[in-house]
Short mmCIF file of C-alpha atoms in Angstrom, two decimals:
data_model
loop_
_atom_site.label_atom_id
_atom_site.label_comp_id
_atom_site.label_asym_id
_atom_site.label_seq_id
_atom_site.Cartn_x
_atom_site.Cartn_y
_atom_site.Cartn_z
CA UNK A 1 2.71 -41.42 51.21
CA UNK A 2 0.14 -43.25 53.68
CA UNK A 3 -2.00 -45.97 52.57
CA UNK A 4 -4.84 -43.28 53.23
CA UNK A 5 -3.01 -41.27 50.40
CA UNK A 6 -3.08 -44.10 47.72
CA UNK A 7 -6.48 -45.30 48.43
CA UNK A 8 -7.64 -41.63 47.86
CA UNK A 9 -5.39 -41.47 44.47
CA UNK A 10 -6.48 -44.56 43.24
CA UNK A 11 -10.06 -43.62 43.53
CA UNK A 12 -9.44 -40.16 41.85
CA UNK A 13 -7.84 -42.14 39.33
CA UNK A 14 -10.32 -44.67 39.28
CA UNK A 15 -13.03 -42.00 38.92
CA UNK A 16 -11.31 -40.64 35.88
CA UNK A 17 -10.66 -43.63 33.90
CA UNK A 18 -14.26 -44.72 34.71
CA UNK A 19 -15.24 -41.48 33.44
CA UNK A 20 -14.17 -41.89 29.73
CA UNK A 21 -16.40 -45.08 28.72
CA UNK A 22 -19.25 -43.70 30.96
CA UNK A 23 -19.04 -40.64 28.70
CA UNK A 24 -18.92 -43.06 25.66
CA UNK A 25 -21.99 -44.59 26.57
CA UNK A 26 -23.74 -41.28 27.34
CA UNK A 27 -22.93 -39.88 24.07
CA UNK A 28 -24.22 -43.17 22.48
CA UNK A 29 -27.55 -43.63 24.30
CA UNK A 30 -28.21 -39.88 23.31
CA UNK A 31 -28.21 -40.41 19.70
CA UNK A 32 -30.00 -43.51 20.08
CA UNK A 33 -32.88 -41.24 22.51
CA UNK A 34 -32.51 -38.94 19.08
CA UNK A 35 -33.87 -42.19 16.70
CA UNK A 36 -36.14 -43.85 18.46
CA UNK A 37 -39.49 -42.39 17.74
CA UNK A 38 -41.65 -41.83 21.54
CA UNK A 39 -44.20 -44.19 20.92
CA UNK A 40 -42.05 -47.13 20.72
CA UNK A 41 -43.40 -48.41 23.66
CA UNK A 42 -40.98 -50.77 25.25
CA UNK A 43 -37.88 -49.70 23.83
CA UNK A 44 -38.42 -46.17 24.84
CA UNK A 45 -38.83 -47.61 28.01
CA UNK A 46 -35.71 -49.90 28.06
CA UNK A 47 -33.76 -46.61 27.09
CA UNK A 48 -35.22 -44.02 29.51
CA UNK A 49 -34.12 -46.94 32.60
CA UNK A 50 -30.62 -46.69 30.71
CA UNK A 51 -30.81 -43.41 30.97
CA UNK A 52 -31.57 -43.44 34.42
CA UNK A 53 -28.91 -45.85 35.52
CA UNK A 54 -26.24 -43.94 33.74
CA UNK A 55 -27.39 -41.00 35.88
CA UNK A 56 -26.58 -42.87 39.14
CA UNK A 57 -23.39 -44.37 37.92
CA UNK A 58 -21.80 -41.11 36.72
CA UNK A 59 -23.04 -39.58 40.56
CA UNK A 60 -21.26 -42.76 42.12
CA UNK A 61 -18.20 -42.16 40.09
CA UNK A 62 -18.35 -38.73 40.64
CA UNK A 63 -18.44 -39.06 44.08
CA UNK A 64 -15.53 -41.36 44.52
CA UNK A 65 -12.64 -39.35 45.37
CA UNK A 66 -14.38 -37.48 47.96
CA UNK A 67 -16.43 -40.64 49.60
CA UNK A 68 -12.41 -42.53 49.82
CA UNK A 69 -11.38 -39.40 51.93
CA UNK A 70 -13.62 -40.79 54.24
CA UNK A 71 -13.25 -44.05 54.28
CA UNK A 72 -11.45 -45.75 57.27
CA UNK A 73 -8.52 -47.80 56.73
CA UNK A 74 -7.60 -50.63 59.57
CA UNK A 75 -4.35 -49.99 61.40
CA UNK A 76 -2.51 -53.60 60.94
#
């Protein structure tokens, strides 16, 4: 296996253990979305940009694997 081939697996594996507490969180920040009433002003706020950030995390992670395929190793 090339050093191309285990930086590859190690982000696909990366990408699914990062998955699980990402998922967590997700879950979590949903029920809390569920509670909090809409007028709550700040918190509502604080939550949606939560939200948000989740949403580029999980893209980054998702993107992983594919993004290490191209990544350039140094010949040493």
């Amino acid at each position: 296996m090339s050093s191309h081939d285990d930086l590859v697996s190690f982000a696909e594996r990366a990408a699914h253990d990062l998955n699980n507490p990402v998922t967590a969180i997700s879950m979590a920040l949903e029920m809390a979305l569920d509670e909090v009433p809409a007028d709550a002003g700040e918190l509502s706020d604080l939550l949606a940009r939560v939200q948000r950030s989740l949403a580029r995390l999980t893209a980054m992670i998702d993107t992983l694997p594919s993004r290490a395929e191209d990544w350039p190793l140094s010949s040493e």
